[in-house]
Short mmCIF file of C-alpha atoms in Angstrom, two decimals:
data_model
loop_
_atom_site.label_atom_id
_atom_site.label_comp_id
_atom_site.label_asym_id
_atom_site.label_seq_id
_atom_site.Cartn_x
_atom_site.Cartn_y
_atom_site.Cartn_z
CA MET A 1 95.20 113.75 72.31
CA GLN A 2 95.59 111.33 74.50
CA VAL A 3 94.83 112.13 77.63
CA HIS A 4 95.13 109.23 80.03
CA PRO A 5 94.33 109.05 83.70
CA PRO A 6 97.40 108.66 85.77
CA GLY A 7 95.09 106.84 87.98
CA GLY A 8 93.88 104.09 85.50
CA TYR A 9 90.10 104.02 85.20
CA ALA A 10 87.78 101.08 84.22
CA PRO A 11 86.30 103.08 81.23
CA VAL A 12 82.99 103.07 80.46
CA MET A 13 83.87 101.15 77.22
CA ASP A 14 85.37 98.82 79.26
CA THR A 15 84.83 95.12 77.54
CA ARG A 16 83.59 93.90 81.19
CA ARG A 17 80.73 95.84 80.66
CA LEU A 18 80.75 94.17 83.16
CA LEU A 19 83.61 97.81 84.12
CA ARG A 20 84.20 99.65 81.30
CA THR A 21 85.79 102.04 84.58
CA THR A 22 86.81 101.47 83.58
CA GLY A 23 81.01 94.81 78.01
CA THR A 24 81.76 92.65 75.96
CA VAL A 25 81.80 94.53 72.91
CA LEU A 26 83.77 97.31 73.48
CA ALA A 27 83.02 100.35 71.50
CA ALA A 28 79.20 98.97 70.29
CA THR A 29 77.67 100.92 72.54
CA GLY A 30 78.10 102.71 75.98
CA LEU A 31 76.77 102.12 79.60
CA PHE A 32 73.13 102.51 79.43
CA ILE A 33 72.63 105.18 82.20
CA SER A 34 69.29 106.52 82.78
CA GLY A 35 68.79 109.61 84.27
CA CYS A 36 67.93 109.90 87.88
CA THR A 37 64.55 111.05 88.94
CA THR A 38 66.21 112.43 92.30
CA GLY A 39 63.41 114.01 95.39
CA SER A 40 65.11 116.82 97.28
CA SER A 41 66.93 116.96 100.40
CA SER A 42 67.44 119.10 103.10
CA PRO A 43 70.37 119.42 105.56
CA THR A 44 67.88 119.82 108.61
CA ALA A 45 65.90 116.85 108.06
CA SER A 46 66.06 113.39 110.51
CA ALA A 47 68.17 110.72 110.29
CA SER A 48 66.84 108.12 107.12
CA ALA A 49 67.21 105.26 109.79
CA PRO A 50 67.41 104.39 113.30
CA GLY A 51 70.82 104.82 114.63
CA ALA A 52 71.47 106.61 111.05
CA GLY A 53 73.50 110.15 110.80
CA ALA A 54 75.52 112.21 114.05
CA ALA A 55 73.28 109.74 116.39
CA ALA A 56 75.52 106.83 115.15
CA THR A 57 78.87 108.89 114.16
CA PRO A 58 79.42 110.90 117.82
CA ASP A 59 82.05 112.78 117.00
CA VAL A 60 80.44 114.61 114.15
CA PRO A 61 81.76 118.23 114.38
CA ALA A 62 78.61 120.44 115.24
CA ASN A 63 78.69 122.65 111.73
CA LEU A 64 78.35 119.07 110.00
CA LYS A 65 75.79 117.56 112.55
CA PRO A 66 73.03 118.65 109.69
CA TYR A 67 74.64 116.85 106.71
CA TYR A 68 74.60 113.35 109.13
CA ASP A 69 71.20 113.84 109.96
CA GLN A 70 69.46 114.52 106.50
CA LYS A 71 67.16 112.15 104.94
CA LEU A 72 67.57 110.90 101.59
CA ARG A 73 64.13 110.57 99.90
CA TRP A 74 64.32 107.98 97.37
CA ARG A 75 62.41 107.98 94.27
CA ASP A 76 61.98 105.91 91.04
CA CYS A 77 65.06 105.90 88.64
CA GLY A 78 63.62 104.73 85.31
CA VAL A 79 65.69 101.63 85.81
CA PRO A 80 64.36 98.41 86.90
CA GLY A 81 64.96 97.89 90.61
CA PHE A 82 66.86 100.94 91.63
CA GLN A 83 65.84 103.99 93.47
CA CYS A 84 67.42 107.29 92.95
CA ALA A 85 68.48 110.25 95.43
CA THR A 86 69.88 113.94 95.99
CA MET A 87 72.51 114.46 99.30
CA LYS A 88 73.52 117.49 100.15
CA ALA A 89 77.17 118.26 101.57
CA PRO A 90 79.08 121.25 101.81
CA LEU A 91 81.40 122.95 99.13
CA ASP A 92 83.73 123.51 101.70
CA TYR A 93 84.28 121.23 104.66
CA GLU A 94 86.70 123.93 106.25
CA LYS A 95 83.56 126.34 106.21
CA PRO A 96 80.23 124.67 105.68
CA ASP A 97 77.65 127.16 104.37
CA ALA A 98 74.13 125.94 103.31
CA ALA A 99 73.80 128.57 100.45
CA GLU A 100 77.05 126.96 98.63
CA ASP A 101 75.69 123.64 99.34
CA VAL A 102 76.40 121.10 96.36
CA ASP A 103 73.92 118.59 95.55
CA LEU A 104 75.13 114.27 94.81
CA ALA A 105 73.34 111.97 92.99
CA VAL A 106 72.98 108.51 95.04
CA ALA A 107 71.16 105.50 93.74
CA ARG A 108 70.85 102.59 94.74
CA LYS A 109 68.85 99.03 94.57
CA LYS A 110 68.28 97.13 97.88
CA ALA A 111 69.11 93.59 98.53
CA THR A 112 67.29 90.83 97.12
CA GLY A 113 67.64 88.50 99.77
CA PRO A 114 67.63 85.35 100.92
CA GLY A 115 69.60 85.79 103.63
CA LYS A 116 70.86 88.36 106.58
CA ARG A 117 70.81 92.03 104.85
CA LEU A 118 74.23 93.06 105.69
CA GLY A 119 74.29 97.00 105.26
CA SER A 120 74.98 98.68 102.24
CA LEU A 121 78.31 98.19 99.84
CA LEU A 122 78.93 101.39 98.03
CA VAL A 123 80.63 101.01 94.74
CA ASN A 124 83.20 103.16 93.05
CA PRO A 125 84.69 102.46 88.98
CA GLY A 126 87.70 104.66 89.14
CA GLY A 127 88.74 107.44 86.98
CA PRO A 128 88.50 109.97 88.83
CA GLY A 129 85.65 110.78 86.48
CA GLY A 130 83.86 107.61 86.06
CA SER A 131 79.78 107.59 87.23
CA ALA A 132 79.57 105.35 90.15
CA ILE A 133 75.27 105.44 89.17
CA GLY A 134 76.32 104.56 85.69
CA TYR A 135 78.12 101.69 87.10
CA VAL A 136 75.74 100.25 89.86
CA GLN A 137 73.34 100.48 87.69
CA ALA A 138 74.44 98.97 84.29
CA TYR A 139 76.95 95.91 86.53
CA ALA A 140 77.50 96.74 89.68
CA GLY A 141 73.93 96.22 90.90
CA ILE A 142 73.17 93.06 88.19
CA GLY A 143 76.21 91.37 87.76
CA TYR A 144 77.78 91.81 91.28
CA PRO A 145 77.63 87.79 92.76
CA ALA A 146 74.14 87.33 93.55
CA PRO A 147 75.16 85.91 97.35
CA VAL A 148 76.73 89.82 97.91
CA ARG A 149 73.22 91.39 96.05
CA ALA A 150 71.17 89.29 98.36
CA GLN A 151 72.76 90.71 101.69
CA TYR A 152 73.50 94.36 100.82
CA ASP A 153 71.82 97.11 99.41
CA MET A 154 73.85 98.25 96.38
CA VAL A 155 75.00 101.70 96.67
CA ALA A 156 76.30 104.32 94.23
CA ILE A 157 77.17 108.17 94.88
CA ASP A 158 78.35 110.19 91.85
CA PRO A 159 81.03 112.47 92.81
CA ARG A 160 81.55 115.88 93.01
CA GLY A 161 82.37 117.03 89.92
CA VAL A 162 81.39 114.36 87.94
CA ALA A 163 78.09 113.04 85.87
CA ARG A 164 74.65 113.88 88.15
CA SER A 165 77.06 115.52 90.91
CA GLU A 166 77.43 119.36 89.91
CA PRO A 167 79.59 118.02 86.72
CA VAL A 168 82.95 119.98 85.66
CA GLU A 169 82.19 121.27 82.08
CA CYS A 170 85.01 122.66 80.05
CA LEU A 171 84.67 122.35 76.62
CA ASP A 172 81.61 121.85 73.79
CA GLY A 173 81.38 118.79 71.69
CA LYS A 174 83.38 120.57 68.76
CA GLY A 175 85.83 121.63 71.16
CA MET A 176 86.63 118.29 72.54
CA ASP A 177 86.96 116.81 69.12
CA ALA A 178 89.37 119.25 68.53
CA TYR A 179 91.01 118.63 71.54
CA THR A 180 91.25 114.80 70.87
CA GLN A 181 93.33 115.62 67.25
CA VAL A 182 95.68 117.58 68.58
CA ASP A 183 99.52 116.00 67.99
CA GLN A 184 100.52 114.59 71.04
CA THR A 185 103.91 113.87 69.85
CA PRO A 186 104.97 117.29 68.47
CA ASP A 187 108.23 117.02 66.72
CA ASP A 188 108.93 121.01 66.56
CA ARG A 189 108.60 123.81 68.43
CA ALA A 190 105.75 125.27 65.97
CA GLU A 191 103.99 121.63 67.09
CA THR A 192 105.14 122.15 70.85
CA ASP A 193 103.28 125.52 71.13
CA ARG A 194 100.06 124.00 69.47
CA LEU A 195 99.98 121.37 72.25
CA VAL A 196 100.33 123.86 74.79
CA ALA A 197 97.57 126.20 73.83
CA ALA A 198 95.43 123.00 73.32
CA PHE A 199 96.13 122.19 77.33
CA LYS A 200 95.93 125.95 77.79
CA GLY A 201 92.42 126.32 76.60
CA PHE A 202 91.20 123.09 78.02
CA ALA A 203 92.21 124.82 81.47
CA ASP A 204 90.58 127.79 80.65
CA GLY A 205 87.34 126.56 79.48
CA CYS A 206 86.80 124.44 83.15
CA ALA A 207 87.92 127.46 84.42
CA THR A 208 84.92 130.15 82.90
CA ARG A 209 82.32 127.19 82.80
CA SER A 210 82.38 125.17 85.96
CA GLY A 211 83.87 127.73 88.63
CA GLU A 212 84.60 127.75 91.99
CA ILE A 213 83.57 123.45 92.05
CA LEU A 214 86.98 123.23 90.62
CA GLN A 215 88.53 124.18 93.69
CA HIS A 216 86.63 121.63 95.61
CA VAL A 217 86.80 118.23 93.89
CA SER A 218 89.96 116.70 95.43
CA THR A 219 89.44 112.71 96.49
CA VAL A 220 89.70 114.62 100.05
CA ASP A 221 86.31 116.06 100.01
CA ALA A 222 84.82 113.34 97.67
CA ALA A 223 85.79 110.81 100.78
CA LYS A 224 84.14 113.07 103.16
CA ASP A 225 81.29 113.19 101.32
CA MET A 226 81.40 109.17 101.37
CA ASP A 227 81.65 109.45 104.73
CA VAL A 228 78.34 111.35 105.21
CA LEU A 229 76.51 108.93 102.45
CA ARG A 230 77.34 106.07 105.19
CA ALA A 231 75.66 107.54 107.95
CA VAL A 232 72.87 109.00 106.34
CA LEU A 233 72.00 105.16 104.97
CA GLY A 234 72.29 104.37 108.59
CA ASP A 235 75.63 102.31 108.43
CA GLU A 236 78.09 102.43 111.62
CA LYS A 237 80.62 101.02 109.03
CA LEU A 238 81.62 101.43 105.61
CA ALA A 239 81.62 98.32 103.59
CA TYR A 240 83.22 99.37 99.62
CA VAL A 241 84.73 98.19 96.63
CA GLY A 242 86.62 100.59 94.56
CA ALA A 243 88.51 99.82 91.08
CA SER A 244 91.61 101.55 90.28
CA TYR A 245 91.26 105.32 91.05
CA GLY A 246 88.54 104.06 93.45
CA THR A 247 90.95 102.02 95.57
CA PHE A 248 92.71 105.63 96.03
CA LEU A 249 89.45 107.03 96.93
CA GLY A 250 88.76 104.26 99.84
CA ALA A 251 92.54 104.54 100.67
CA THR A 252 91.95 108.05 101.29
CA TYR A 253 88.59 107.48 103.26
CA ALA A 254 90.72 104.89 105.43
CA GLU A 255 93.35 107.41 106.02
CA LEU A 256 90.82 109.89 107.14
CA PHE A 257 88.12 107.69 109.21
CA PRO A 258 89.94 104.43 110.26
CA SER A 259 87.52 103.24 112.97
CA ARG A 260 84.45 103.64 110.39
CA VAL A 261 86.27 101.13 107.93
CA GLY A 262 83.84 98.05 107.33
CA ARG A 263 84.90 95.86 104.79
CA LEU A 264 87.15 97.59 102.07
CA VAL A 265 88.28 95.86 98.79
CA LEU A 266 90.52 98.06 96.31
CA ASP A 267 91.22 96.61 93.30
CA GLY A 268 93.54 97.58 90.90
CA ALA A 269 95.16 99.28 93.48
CA MET A 270 97.14 102.65 93.21
CA ASP A 271 100.23 103.69 95.15
CA PRO A 272 99.08 107.26 97.01
CA ALA A 273 102.97 107.87 97.45
CA LEU A 274 104.11 108.68 94.60
CA PRO A 275 104.38 112.13 92.56
CA ALA A 276 102.75 112.44 88.85
CA ILE A 277 105.67 112.16 87.26
CA GLU A 278 106.34 108.71 88.78
CA LEU A 279 103.00 107.57 88.40
CA ASN A 280 102.81 108.40 85.17
CA ARG A 281 105.61 106.86 83.70
CA ASP A 282 105.02 103.51 86.04
CA GLN A 283 101.49 103.63 83.87
CA THR A 284 103.73 103.92 80.34
CA ALA A 285 105.37 101.07 81.07
CA GLY A 286 101.87 99.37 82.44
CA PHE A 287 100.53 100.00 79.14
CA GLU A 288 103.69 98.66 77.34
CA THR A 289 103.66 95.35 79.75
CA ALA A 290 99.81 95.08 78.47
CA PHE A 291 100.83 95.60 74.40
CA HIS A 292 103.39 92.67 74.71
CA SER A 293 100.66 90.28 76.19
CA PHE A 294 98.38 91.53 73.14
CA ALA A 295 101.17 91.11 70.62
CA LYS A 296 101.94 87.83 72.27
CA ASP A 297 98.54 87.00 71.82
CA CYS A 298 98.27 88.44 68.26
CA ALA A 299 101.16 86.54 66.50
CA ALA A 300 99.36 83.35 67.63
CA GLN A 301 96.11 84.36 65.21
CA PRO A 302 96.33 83.93 61.29
CA ASP A 303 94.81 87.69 61.05
CA CYS A 304 97.64 89.63 63.05
CA PRO A 305 98.36 92.55 61.63
CA LEU A 306 101.95 93.37 63.20
CA GLY A 307 102.97 90.01 62.08
CA ASP A 308 104.28 86.72 64.02
CA ASP A 309 107.85 87.97 65.10
CA GLY A 310 107.48 88.94 68.41
CA THR A 311 106.90 91.72 70.55
CA ALA A 312 109.71 93.76 69.86
CA ASP A 313 109.22 93.57 66.39
CA ALA A 314 105.07 93.87 66.50
CA GLY A 315 105.91 97.27 68.62
CA LYS A 316 108.00 98.45 65.81
CA LYS A 317 105.33 97.83 63.39
CA LEU A 318 103.22 99.52 65.83
CA LYS A 319 104.82 102.42 66.06
CA ALA A 320 105.53 102.57 62.36
CA PHE A 321 102.12 102.96 61.65
CA LEU A 322 101.32 105.71 64.12
CA GLU A 323 104.08 107.50 62.59
CA GLU A 324 102.66 107.60 59.31
CA LEU A 325 99.16 108.33 61.07
CA ASP A 326 101.03 111.40 62.81
CA ALA A 327 102.15 112.72 58.76
CA GLY A 328 98.95 111.53 57.03
CA PRO A 329 95.43 110.62 58.67
CA VAL A 330 93.20 107.93 57.48
CA PRO A 331 89.76 108.68 56.76
CA THR A 332 87.27 107.12 58.47
CA GLY A 333 83.60 107.67 56.68
CA GLU A 334 82.71 110.50 58.73
CA SER A 335 83.98 114.25 59.68
CA ARG A 336 87.01 113.20 61.81
CA ASP A 337 89.86 111.47 60.30
CA LEU A 338 91.81 109.09 62.01
CA GLY A 339 94.99 110.20 62.97
CA GLU A 340 98.11 109.42 65.49
CA SER A 341 96.05 110.98 68.52
CA LEU A 342 92.88 109.22 68.14
CA ALA A 343 94.67 105.78 66.71
CA THR A 344 96.94 105.97 70.15
CA THR A 345 93.86 106.40 72.27
CA GLY A 346 91.93 103.38 70.29
CA VAL A 347 95.28 101.13 71.12
CA ILE A 348 95.75 101.87 74.70
CA ALA A 349 91.96 101.42 75.40
CA ALA A 350 92.02 97.90 74.41
CA MET A 351 94.63 97.16 76.82
CA TYR A 352 91.73 97.51 79.74
CA ASP A 353 90.72 94.48 79.21
CA GLU A 354 92.22 91.21 76.69
CA SER A 355 88.49 90.21 75.49
CA ALA A 356 88.75 93.86 73.58
CA TRP A 357 92.00 92.48 71.39
CA PRO A 358 89.88 90.81 68.35
CA GLN A 359 88.61 93.97 68.15
CA LEU A 360 91.61 95.57 68.39
CA ARG A 361 93.48 93.58 65.78
CA GLU A 362 90.39 94.15 63.42
CA GLY A 363 90.54 97.93 63.65
CA LEU A 364 94.44 98.27 63.59
CA SER A 365 93.88 95.60 60.02
CA ARG A 366 91.57 97.92 58.85
CA ALA A 367 93.14 101.28 59.52
CA MET A 368 96.20 99.48 58.04
CA ALA A 369 94.51 99.14 54.63
CA GLY A 370 93.08 102.90 54.78
CA ASP A 371 89.73 102.85 56.91
CA GLY A 372 90.17 103.89 60.51
CA ALA A 373 86.64 103.80 61.62
CA GLY A 374 87.57 100.53 64.09
CA LEU A 375 90.19 102.77 66.07
CA LEU A 376 88.12 105.54 65.96
CA ALA A 377 85.10 103.97 67.72
CA LEU A 378 87.37 102.86 70.85
CA ALA A 379 88.91 106.15 71.02
CA ASP A 380 85.33 107.25 71.19
CA SER A 381 84.16 104.87 74.01
CA TYR A 382 87.83 105.96 76.11
CA TYR A 383 86.49 109.27 75.73
CA GLU A 384 82.75 108.42 76.20
CA ARG A 385 81.94 110.50 72.93
CA GLU A 386 77.99 110.01 71.71
CA GLN A 387 77.47 109.23 68.20
CA ASP A 388 75.69 112.90 68.03
CA GLY A 389 79.43 114.52 68.89
CA SER A 390 78.36 114.96 72.52
CA TYR A 391 80.75 113.68 75.17
CA SER A 392 80.16 112.67 78.93
CA ASN A 393 82.04 114.82 81.03
CA LEU A 394 84.60 112.02 82.39
CA MET A 395 87.93 113.78 80.80
CA TYR A 396 86.63 117.40 82.62
CA ALA A 397 85.89 115.51 86.03
CA ASN A 398 89.45 113.80 85.11
CA ALA A 399 91.57 116.66 84.63
CA ALA A 400 89.49 118.76 87.15
CA VAL A 401 90.31 115.66 90.11
CA ASN A 402 94.08 114.65 89.48
CA CYS A 403 94.98 118.39 89.10
CA LEU A 404 93.75 119.30 92.55
CA ASP A 405 95.09 115.81 93.94
CA LEU A 406 98.66 116.56 92.92
CA PRO A 407 101.33 118.76 91.81
CA PRO A 408 101.50 118.74 88.19
CA ALA A 409 104.24 115.81 87.00
CA PHE A 410 106.24 118.80 84.92
CA THR A 411 106.84 122.46 84.89
CA GLY A 412 106.35 123.35 81.47
CA PRO A 413 108.07 121.62 77.99
CA GLU A 414 111.18 122.09 78.24
CA ALA A 415 110.63 119.19 81.60
CA VAL A 416 108.97 117.12 79.37
CA ALA A 417 111.58 117.11 77.03
CA ALA A 418 113.75 116.27 79.60
CA ALA A 419 112.29 113.31 80.83
CA LEU A 420 111.58 112.19 77.73
CA PRO A 421 114.22 109.36 77.66
CA SER A 422 112.84 107.88 80.53
CA PHE A 423 109.43 107.32 79.34
CA GLU A 424 110.75 106.00 76.03
CA LYS A 425 112.65 103.36 77.99
CA ALA A 426 109.08 102.69 79.93
CA SER A 427 107.53 102.37 76.76
CA PRO A 428 108.99 102.70 73.01
CA VAL A 429 105.60 102.95 71.73
CA PHE A 430 103.65 104.71 74.10
CA GLY A 431 105.72 106.61 76.15
CA LYS A 432 106.43 109.96 73.86
CA GLY A 433 102.91 110.38 73.67
CA LEU A 434 102.06 109.73 77.65
CA ALA A 435 105.08 112.03 78.32
CA TRP A 436 103.70 115.16 76.82
CA ALA A 437 100.56 114.05 78.11
CA SER A 438 101.33 114.40 81.29
CA LEU A 439 101.76 117.79 81.17
CA ASN A 440 98.49 119.31 80.69
CA CYS A 441 97.91 119.64 84.96
CA THR A 442 100.71 122.25 84.03
CA TYR A 443 98.36 125.22 83.09
CA TRP A 444 95.38 124.07 85.79
CA PRO A 445 93.62 127.22 86.93
CA VAL A 446 93.73 125.87 90.11
CA LYS A 447 96.33 124.92 92.34
CA ALA A 448 96.76 121.57 93.53
CA THR A 449 95.69 120.92 97.56
CA GLY A 450 97.04 117.60 97.82
CA LYS A 451 100.74 116.29 97.65
CA PRO A 452 102.26 112.64 97.99
CA GLN A 453 101.64 110.96 100.91
CA ARG A 454 102.06 107.14 102.53
CA LEU A 455 98.16 106.32 103.64
CA GLU A 456 98.39 103.62 106.75
CA ALA A 457 94.61 104.43 108.00
CA LYS A 458 95.69 103.43 111.69
CA GLY A 459 93.12 101.27 113.25
CA ALA A 460 91.71 100.50 110.67
CA ALA A 461 89.69 97.13 109.99
CA PRO A 462 91.85 94.43 107.68
CA ILE A 463 91.36 96.17 104.34
CA VAL A 464 91.64 93.98 100.67
CA VAL A 465 94.00 94.97 98.00
CA VAL A 466 94.03 93.30 94.85
CA GLY A 467 96.95 93.36 92.12
CA THR A 468 97.14 92.19 88.46
CA THR A 469 100.08 91.28 87.48
CA ARG A 470 100.16 92.50 84.21
CA ASP A 471 97.45 95.22 84.62
CA PRO A 472 98.27 98.21 82.42
CA ALA A 473 96.71 101.00 84.00
CA THR A 474 97.82 100.32 87.68
CA PRO A 475 100.75 98.58 87.53
CA TYR A 476 100.64 95.70 89.93
CA LYS A 477 103.51 96.79 92.10
CA TRP A 478 101.05 99.99 93.15
CA ALA A 479 98.83 97.74 94.73
CA GLU A 480 102.27 95.84 96.28
CA ALA A 481 102.93 99.41 97.56
CA LEU A 482 99.45 100.37 98.98
CA ALA A 483 99.07 96.71 100.49
CA GLY A 484 102.42 97.63 102.72
CA GLN A 485 101.24 100.91 103.37
CA LEU A 486 98.43 100.07 105.45
CA SER A 487 98.44 99.21 108.40
CA SER A 488 95.88 96.05 108.08
CA GLY A 489 96.53 95.98 104.16
CA ALA A 490 95.96 92.37 102.52
CA LEU A 491 97.26 91.83 99.14
CA LEU A 492 95.81 89.28 97.23
CA THR A 493 97.48 88.91 94.02
CA TYR A 494 95.63 87.75 90.38
CA ASP A 495 98.43 86.00 87.71
CA GLY A 496 96.83 87.75 84.61
CA ASP A 497 96.12 90.04 81.92
CA GLY A 498 93.49 93.34 82.24
CA HIS A 499 92.78 95.96 84.41
CA THR A 500 91.67 94.70 87.82
CA ALA A 501 90.27 91.59 88.68
CA TYR A 502 86.82 91.07 90.36
CA GLY A 503 84.67 89.73 88.28
CA ARG A 504 86.65 88.97 85.69
CA GLY A 505 86.74 85.59 85.37
CA SER A 506 88.68 84.08 87.97
CA ASP A 507 87.23 81.92 90.55
CA CYS A 508 89.77 81.91 93.12
CA ILE A 509 89.47 86.07 93.13
CA ASP A 510 86.05 86.28 93.53
CA ARG A 511 85.27 83.00 95.90
CA ALA A 512 88.22 85.39 97.86
CA ILE A 513 86.33 88.89 98.14
CA ASN A 514 82.88 87.43 98.69
CA ARG A 515 84.36 85.64 101.58
CA TYR A 516 85.44 88.81 102.93
CA LEU A 517 82.49 90.54 102.15
CA LEU A 518 79.97 88.19 103.49
CA GLU A 519 81.72 86.92 106.44
CA GLY A 520 84.49 89.31 107.32
CA LYS A 521 87.09 86.72 106.55
CA ALA A 522 90.26 88.76 104.76
CA PRO A 523 92.68 86.30 102.25
CA ALA A 524 95.59 85.87 104.30
CA ASP A 525 98.19 88.66 103.06
CA GLY A 526 100.08 87.06 100.06
CA THR A 527 97.48 85.10 98.61
CA LYS A 528 97.78 84.35 94.70
CA CYS A 529 95.45 83.75 92.28
#
């Protein structure tokens, strides 16, 4: 079943590897993430550096002061050059109770020099659910431009509910295998009932395995955690690069703490003013746009399995093939066959980065010849499924955060059915499946605490919002919208394909962002690359 993050994600299988969030070889290997060996951290400890903690944040409420004053105990991560620590945060910021504190994993790679150290640069790859520590260890801490790494400590915190930070858990490996294979395009009442049962079973599993933390993994909670980390690290202002959903996290931080905004880059932006149904429908159109780019490129190759007749015919051929898989899956060489749901996920996974397109061509060609292994590998990488059948908690955390941040897109199957025409208009290929996937939050065990709203961050320093014109997961118009909402937003546009823009090969984009991070000079609003 395709359960795509409504906010978009640079997945860990991402063909940059250099972002997922999100390598150059999609699905061949996952991000290398070494477990951190962390030291304990006491909320009553002294500040970590001169000017850090509550001393640098004078308006901290008294009941939160112990968290802002804590000292992190850094230890070796097992990854060369990186240190790890554990930070305490209140489970409930409205009612802090040390007995209920959450432990949040933090990692850093200190500035390499030469040049003046500018402080900490916090990074987040998106999701929600992507491991920021995995991202900084596998890419940002070693792959960001050298001048940036020379002057900033590269820092990441796994948001609450994610990876090493009190992870949300929902299903075991076999349960997740079954869940990802449920028919996502029901044709009758019986198939609809099975899909609904799958969503309910997933939600029940999360409630049973994760308990009280499900009520406290919102983006607002994560943004408050980031401010505690900023202070504990000794930074008066937050410097931050967020991709995909990480842009919503960064914009939320700016709304909550505008006076503490330093240099914020929001790459692959979301529009926080949209309700869930519009986010999902816009993203559906985004994947259709990306598929058109893929189909055009494919048609120019001698081995294109979708022919050379143009995007409309390519879409029809792909849709017909997916319908064939719905009726009869093909073998993959292992216990799971490739059906429509996993195949659709594999195709969508490759839309994130154009360097994955050759692998998608090959995977489609093999699947059409009766071997589904290639598309299955793409789907597994998207879901972060390991070879031993286990899964990361990406999709569990994704649902937990999304379903808390916004009311559900639909009230039930009847509402999905009514919306199908608009989703299929947005994407004749993916519309039906993505509409039904949007039903997942309907049965969530915790009521949403967030709502759609404009984020203006009045009084904040200049914030750079980056949009890619043919981004599949975070459509370009979202970047335009967010830049327009933020009182100090500056829109930087990349005319190109793929999800996000920084570090993806555009010298124009990279120069503009590097100058901003290093010199504080934001590009002029409306700059295009």
